[in-house]
Tab-separated table of C-alpha atoms in Angstrom:
chain	number	residue	atom	x	y	z
A	1	MET	CA	0.813	2.398	-47.571
A	2	LYS	CA	3.692	4.817	-47.257
A	3	ASN	CA	2.293	8.070	-44.982
A	4	ALA	CA	2.117	11.416	-46.011
A	5	ILE	CA	4.632	12.896	-44.341
A	6	ASP	CA	8.137	11.623	-42.197
A	7	VAL	CA	10.550	13.825	-41.138
A	8	ASN	CA	13.499	12.423	-39.169
A	9	ASN	CA	16.285	13.609	-37.185
A	10	LEU	CA	15.599	17.330	-38.748
A	11	THR	CA	17.977	20.381	-38.245
A	12	LYS	CA	17.548	23.582	-40.014
A	13	GLU	CA	20.409	26.141	-38.925
A	14	TYR	CA	20.084	30.176	-40.245
A	15	ARG	CA	23.920	30.495	-40.039
A	16	ASN	CA	24.626	30.251	-36.024
A	17	ILE	CA	21.356	30.057	-34.943
A	18	ILE	CA	18.910	26.960	-34.963
A	19	ALA	CA	15.657	27.687	-35.847
A	20	LEU	CA	14.596	23.281	-36.260
A	21	GLU	CA	16.578	20.755	-33.870
A	22	ASN	CA	16.012	17.103	-34.048
A	23	ILE	CA	12.946	17.252	-35.288
A	24	THR	CA	11.111	13.739	-35.765
A	25	ILE	CA	7.589	13.536	-36.589
A	26	SER	CA	4.957	11.200	-39.339
A	27	CYS	CA	2.046	12.613	-40.728
A	28	THR	CA	-0.857	9.903	-41.875
A	29	HIS	CA	-3.188	10.011	-45.244
A	30	SER	CA	-6.029	11.747	-44.700
A	31	LYS	CA	-5.507	13.989	-41.390
A	32	ILE	CA	-6.295	17.100	-40.303
A	33	TYR	CA	-2.977	18.422	-38.538
A	34	GLY	CA	-2.517	21.341	-36.231
A	35	LEU	CA	0.796	22.777	-35.810
A	36	LEU	CA	1.242	24.733	-33.059
A	37	GLY	CA	4.199	27.007	-31.094
A	38	ARG	CA	4.596	30.666	-30.358
A	39	ASN	CA	6.041	33.027	-32.705
A	40	GLY	CA	9.386	32.122	-33.356
A	41	ALA	CA	9.284	27.909	-32.157
A	42	GLY	CA	9.871	27.318	-36.504
A	43	LYS	CA	6.647	26.639	-37.650
A	44	THR	CA	7.442	28.536	-41.203
A	45	THR	CA	10.381	26.877	-41.440
A	46	LEU	CA	9.252	23.479	-41.056
A	47	MET	CA	6.541	23.960	-43.306
A	48	HIS	CA	8.914	25.625	-45.534
A	49	LEU	CA	11.045	22.314	-45.433
A	50	LEU	CA	8.193	19.965	-46.140
A	51	ALA	CA	7.296	22.398	-49.175
A	52	GLY	CA	10.991	21.701	-50.340
A	53	GLN	CA	11.467	25.576	-50.102
A	54	LEU	CA	14.293	25.306	-48.048
A	55	LEU	CA	17.025	22.184	-47.999
A	56	PRO	CA	17.422	21.185	-44.482
A	57	THR	CA	21.164	21.207	-42.328
A	58	GLU	CA	20.492	17.706	-41.306
A	59	GLY	CA	18.213	14.891	-41.599
A	60	SER	CA	15.648	13.869	-44.199
A	61	ILE	CA	12.360	14.779	-45.422
A	62	ASN	CA	9.926	11.721	-46.725
A	63	ILE	CA	6.284	12.938	-48.887
A	64	TYR	CA	4.548	9.699	-49.685
A	65	GLY	CA	7.717	8.286	-49.542
A	66	GLU	CA	9.890	10.344	-51.522
A	67	ASN	CA	12.166	12.756	-50.871
A	68	VAL	CA	10.701	16.217	-51.874
A	69	TYR	CA	13.827	18.134	-53.098
A	70	GLU	CA	14.157	18.585	-56.979
A	71	ASN	CA	11.472	15.756	-57.625
A	72	LYS	CA	8.601	17.865	-59.795
A	73	GLU	CA	6.423	14.751	-58.990
A	74	THR	CA	6.298	15.124	-54.951
A	75	LEU	CA	6.265	18.864	-55.076
A	76	ASN	CA	2.673	18.397	-57.577
A	77	LYS	CA	1.518	16.825	-54.675
A	78	ILE	CA	2.144	19.337	-52.576
A	79	CYS	CA	0.496	23.189	-52.037
A	80	TYR	CA	2.021	25.370	-49.272
A	81	VAL	CA	-0.199	28.647	-48.645
A	82	GLY	CA	1.608	31.042	-46.436
A	83	PRO	CA	1.817	34.905	-46.211
A	84	PHE	CA	2.355	37.123	-49.512
A	85	SER	CA	4.488	39.627	-48.335
A	86	ASN	CA	7.538	37.845	-49.372
A	87	ILE	CA	6.434	37.360	-53.471
A	88	ASN	CA	8.549	38.575	-56.278
A	89	ASN	CA	7.882	41.839	-58.015
A	90	TYR	CA	7.089	40.096	-60.968
A	91	VAL	CA	4.481	37.883	-59.095
A	92	LYS	CA	2.870	41.947	-57.983
A	93	THR	CA	2.048	41.999	-61.666
A	94	PHE	CA	-0.005	39.559	-61.264
A	95	ARG	CA	-3.962	40.167	-61.178
A	96	VAL	CA	-6.545	37.957	-59.361
A	97	ARG	CA	-7.110	35.531	-62.346
A	98	ASP	CA	-3.347	35.212	-63.009
A	99	PHE	CA	-2.412	33.965	-59.616
A	100	LEU	CA	-5.340	31.198	-60.281
A	101	LYS	CA	-4.164	30.539	-63.725
A	102	THR	CA	-0.582	29.500	-62.889
A	103	ALA	CA	-2.026	27.609	-59.737
A	104	SER	CA	-4.531	25.195	-62.407
A	105	LEU	CA	-1.377	24.719	-64.503
A	106	PHE	CA	0.816	23.794	-61.295
A	107	TYR	CA	-1.793	21.103	-59.865
A	108	PRO	CA	-2.618	18.256	-61.822
A	109	ASP	CA	-5.948	17.782	-59.641
A	110	TRP	CA	-6.949	21.460	-59.832
A	111	ASP	CA	-10.715	21.746	-59.562
A	112	GLN	CA	-11.925	24.658	-61.414
A	113	ASP	CA	-15.634	24.606	-60.719
A	114	PHE	CA	-14.253	24.297	-56.948
A	115	ALA	CA	-12.112	27.896	-57.537
A	116	ASP	CA	-15.336	29.178	-59.382
A	117	ARG	CA	-17.779	28.850	-56.390
A	118	LEU	CA	-15.406	30.153	-54.234
A	119	ILE	CA	-14.618	32.822	-56.039
A	120	ARG	CA	-18.525	34.106	-55.701
A	121	LEU	CA	-18.770	32.853	-52.400
A	122	PHE	CA	-15.938	35.041	-51.613
A	123	SER	CA	-16.865	37.796	-53.711
A	124	LEU	CA	-13.538	38.264	-55.519
A	125	ASP	CA	-12.762	40.641	-58.235
A	126	ILE	CA	-9.914	38.173	-60.719
A	127	LYS	CA	-9.483	41.571	-62.702
A	128	LYS	CA	-8.132	43.171	-59.370
A	129	HIS	CA	-4.169	43.631	-59.000
A	130	TYR	CA	-2.133	42.263	-55.929
A	131	ARG	CA	-1.443	46.304	-55.552
A	132	ASN	CA	-5.150	46.929	-55.100
A	133	LEU	CA	-5.938	43.791	-53.109
A	134	SER	CA	-6.296	44.055	-49.235
A	135	ALA	CA	-4.750	41.272	-46.893
A	136	GLY	CA	-8.258	39.924	-46.550
A	137	MET	CA	-8.608	39.802	-50.270
A	138	LEU	CA	-5.347	38.289	-50.370
A	139	SER	CA	-5.898	35.333	-47.769
A	140	MET	CA	-9.159	34.586	-50.010
A	141	VAL	CA	-6.641	34.039	-52.963
A	142	ALA	CA	-4.893	32.064	-51.172
A	143	ILE	CA	-7.750	30.211	-49.538
A	144	VAL	CA	-9.203	29.610	-53.124
A	145	ILE	CA	-5.634	27.997	-54.255
A	146	SER	CA	-4.875	25.921	-51.450
A	147	LEU	CA	-8.494	23.923	-51.561
A	148	ALA	CA	-9.028	24.215	-55.279
A	149	SER	CA	-5.963	22.574	-55.488
A	150	ARG	CA	-6.775	19.449	-54.786
A	151	ALA	CA	-3.066	18.804	-53.427
A	152	PRO	CA	-2.598	14.914	-51.247
A	153	LEU	CA	-0.806	17.133	-48.972
A	154	THR	CA	-2.078	21.043	-47.918
A	155	LEU	CA	0.168	23.159	-45.683
A	156	LEU	CA	-1.632	25.836	-44.873
A	157	ASP	CA	0.132	28.369	-42.636
A	158	GLU	CA	-2.045	31.046	-41.057
A	159	PRO	CA	-4.455	31.581	-44.030
A	160	TYR	CA	-6.789	33.850	-42.980
A	161	THR	CA	-4.574	37.218	-42.296
A	162	GLY	CA	-6.913	40.083	-42.844
A	163	LEU	CA	-10.202	38.083	-42.338
A	164	ASP	CA	-12.531	39.108	-39.957
A	165	ALA	CA	-14.334	36.271	-37.784
A	166	ALA	CA	-17.786	35.681	-39.600
A	167	ALA	CA	-15.040	35.098	-42.781
A	168	ARG	CA	-12.685	33.053	-40.804
A	169	GLN	CA	-15.866	30.980	-39.894
A	170	GLU	CA	-16.839	30.881	-42.926
A	171	PHE	CA	-13.326	28.842	-44.017
A	172	TYR	CA	-13.351	26.783	-41.390
A	173	ASP	CA	-17.131	25.505	-42.121
A	174	ILE	CA	-15.909	25.483	-46.778
A	175	LEU	CA	-12.332	23.699	-45.325
A	176	ALA	CA	-14.454	21.144	-43.488
A	177	GLU	CA	-16.942	20.494	-45.914
A	178	ASP	CA	-14.553	19.367	-48.507
A	179	TYR	CA	-11.972	18.064	-46.740
A	180	SER	CA	-15.414	15.471	-45.845
A	181	ASN	CA	-15.686	15.311	-49.120
A	182	HIS	CA	-12.162	14.880	-50.450
A	183	PRO	CA	-9.647	13.843	-47.630
A	184	ARG	CA	-6.422	14.672	-47.824
A	185	THR	CA	-3.604	15.479	-45.472
A	186	ILE	CA	-3.195	19.275	-44.184
A	187	ILE	CA	-1.270	20.620	-41.845
A	188	PHE	CA	-2.796	23.878	-40.199
A	189	SER	CA	-0.159	26.530	-38.111
A	190	THR	CA	-2.599	28.921	-36.199
A	191	HIS	CA	-2.434	31.414	-33.518
A	192	LEU	CA	-6.002	31.501	-32.811
A	193	ILE	CA	-6.265	27.753	-31.784
A	194	ASP	CA	-9.700	27.537	-29.973
A	195	GLU	CA	-11.162	28.733	-33.293
A	196	ALA	CA	-9.628	26.283	-35.507
A	197	SER	CA	-9.463	23.589	-32.845
A	198	LYS	CA	-12.520	21.875	-33.893
A	199	LEU	CA	-11.189	21.138	-37.240
A	200	PHE	CA	-7.916	19.044	-35.633
A	201	GLU	CA	-7.194	15.742	-35.406
A	202	ASP	CA	-3.790	15.391	-33.998
A	203	VAL	CA	-1.754	18.584	-32.878
A	204	ILE	CA	1.970	19.109	-33.261
A	205	LEU	CA	3.374	21.485	-30.260
A	206	LEU	CA	6.474	22.686	-31.448
A	207	HIS	CA	8.840	25.008	-28.677
A	208	GLN	CA	12.062	26.584	-29.478
A	209	GLY	CA	12.661	24.566	-32.548
A	210	ARG	CA	12.082	21.214	-30.874
A	211	ILE	CA	8.337	19.140	-30.904
A	212	LEU	CA	6.634	19.173	-27.267
A	213	LEU	CA	4.202	16.463	-28.079
A	214	GLN	CA	2.599	15.431	-30.991
A	215	GLU	CA	-1.040	13.865	-29.926
A	216	PRO	CA	-4.744	13.157	-31.314
A	217	ILE	CA	-6.588	15.676	-30.076
A	218	GLU	CA	-8.871	12.996	-28.083
A	219	THR	CA	-5.751	12.325	-25.982
A	220	LEU	CA	-5.095	15.945	-25.050
A	221	GLU	CA	-8.626	16.358	-24.307
A	222	GLU	CA	-8.431	13.332	-21.163
A	223	SER	CA	-5.092	14.321	-20.063
A	224	SER	CA	-5.996	18.350	-19.663
A	225	PHE	CA	-7.476	19.122	-16.437
A	226	MET	CA	-7.941	22.390	-14.167
A	227	VAL	CA	-8.764	21.824	-10.554
A	228	SER	CA	-9.982	24.295	-8.012
A	229	GLY	CA	-10.391	24.844	-4.081
A	230	ASP	CA	-8.655	24.794	-0.887
A	231	GLU	CA	-4.733	25.446	-2.117
A	232	GLU	CA	-4.050	23.016	0.942
A	233	LYS	CA	-5.898	19.868	-0.332
A	234	LEU	CA	-4.627	21.148	-3.726
A	235	LYS	CA	-1.584	20.597	-3.103
A	236	SER	CA	-1.775	17.134	-0.938
A	237	MET	CA	-4.383	15.085	-3.175
A	238	LEU	CA	-2.318	16.740	-6.870
A	239	SER	CA	1.128	15.952	-5.960
A	240	ASN	CA	1.406	13.076	-7.829
A	241	LYS	CA	0.262	14.985	-11.032
A	242	LYS	CA	2.223	17.231	-13.369
A	243	VAL	CA	1.025	20.700	-12.661
A	244	ILE	CA	1.782	22.845	-15.483
A	245	ASN	CA	0.058	26.522	-14.316
A	246	ILE	CA	-1.169	27.661	-10.615
A	247	GLU	CA	-2.905	30.464	-10.355
A	248	TYR	CA	-3.752	31.732	-6.759
A	249	MET	CA	-6.787	34.175	-4.976
A	250	GLY	CA	-6.149	33.795	-0.977
A	251	ARG	CA	-6.102	30.801	0.240
A	252	ARG	CA	-8.073	29.325	-2.905
A	253	ALA	CA	-5.894	27.811	-6.234
A	254	THR	CA	-6.626	26.354	-9.560
A	255	TYR	CA	-4.471	23.773	-11.080
A	256	SER	CA	-3.854	22.837	-14.425
A	257	LEU	CA	-2.934	19.637	-15.011
A	258	PHE	CA	-1.342	18.036	-18.149
A	259	ASP	CA	-1.432	14.685	-16.850
A	260	THR	CA	-4.627	11.835	-16.763
A	261	LEU	CA	-7.374	11.927	-14.133
A	262	SER	CA	-9.329	8.115	-13.385
A	263	GLU	CA	-13.209	8.013	-12.666
A	264	PRO	CA	-12.283	7.402	-9.321
A	265	GLU	CA	-9.810	10.109	-8.841
A	266	LYS	CA	-12.411	12.824	-10.224
A	267	THR	CA	-15.157	11.189	-6.921
A	268	VAL	CA	-12.359	11.748	-4.497
A	269	LEU	CA	-11.335	15.556	-5.590
A	270	THR	CA	-15.185	16.183	-5.924
A	271	GLN	CA	-15.640	15.012	-2.572
A	272	ALA	CA	-13.193	16.881	-0.967
A	273	ASP	CA	-15.199	20.022	-2.040
A	274	LEU	CA	-12.537	20.631	-5.212
A	275	GLU	CA	-14.203	21.670	-8.640
A	276	ILE	CA	-13.300	19.953	-12.197
A	277	ARG	CA	-12.646	21.334	-15.615
A	278	SER	CA	-10.923	20.990	-18.661
A	279	LEU	CA	-8.455	23.030	-20.072
A	280	THR	CA	-9.726	24.587	-23.323
A	281	LEU	CA	-6.633	23.048	-26.120
A	282	GLN	CA	-4.900	26.987	-26.447
A	283	GLN	CA	-4.722	27.488	-22.399
A	284	LEU	CA	-2.586	24.199	-22.812
A	285	PHE	CA	-0.426	24.790	-25.832
A	286	VAL	CA	-0.167	28.416	-22.977
A	287	TYR	CA	1.053	27.146	-20.141
A	288	LEU	CA	3.030	23.979	-21.964
A	289	THR	CA	4.935	26.998	-23.477
A	290	ALA	CA	5.255	29.514	-20.993
A	291	ASN	CA	8.868	28.184	-19.333
A	292	LYS	CA	11.966	27.672	-21.442
A	293	GLU	CA	12.130	23.891	-19.923
A	294	GLY	CA	9.000	23.312	-20.981
A	295	TYR	CA	6.156	21.601	-18.784
A	296	ASP	CA	5.601	20.302	-15.230
A	297	VAL	CA	5.704	23.022	-12.337
A	298	LYS	CA	7.444	22.408	-9.549
A	299	PHE	CA	6.466	22.937	-5.867
């Protein structure tokens, strides 16, 4: 079976600015990928390229084994949902029902019953004009389209702008429930990493236009630790580990590792009065992207 996404040696330049450089990734069917990166890392550019909304400068993109560009059958398999800020003046005359009607005509597997359920859940007034919708309401419209489209490839680019914490959690719950009933490939770009991380099965980390890593979430969880205690002990006992951050407090320190620790190694560290804790995905993201050259802090 073909992958949902195959990106090979992809580069995108805007005049003299390189937004993405030599990107190669593959995404399988029926999996949720977290797409992470700092502002300007290239996340939205990559999303637009995957959706066929931009042409690459170099490289190739195949969606379900087909070229995405000027390919209606392939484009109908992709639902990209991002900010509404760049829509044209004609679309700004739409009411909520016009957005939903247009989406229902574009996506062949559109689920109107599910769309109606989400409209009731979010208390959306389908007669409201675009100009009268708050940022949170626009996000709700986008969420309805993304989920009701039933698109085999769903691209969610910060889909919850303007939503409060309770509404975001409601969205996560709906997405998880619907994904379990209707599996598809989802690429989820977010800055609220710890909130959304429970949804992710794989993580793609972009840094300065390049892929820093693509790993299963379990692999990252098994390779991300904080070790705290006497600084001299840490320096000596972790000299062969990949240290991505160090915090000092007097003679004590906390070393953050992006490396494995075997059970015997954990035992030795614990017996030396060193405390071991897991890093959150957000902490790992912050530390890996903190330095221009990427991770691996040198002593």
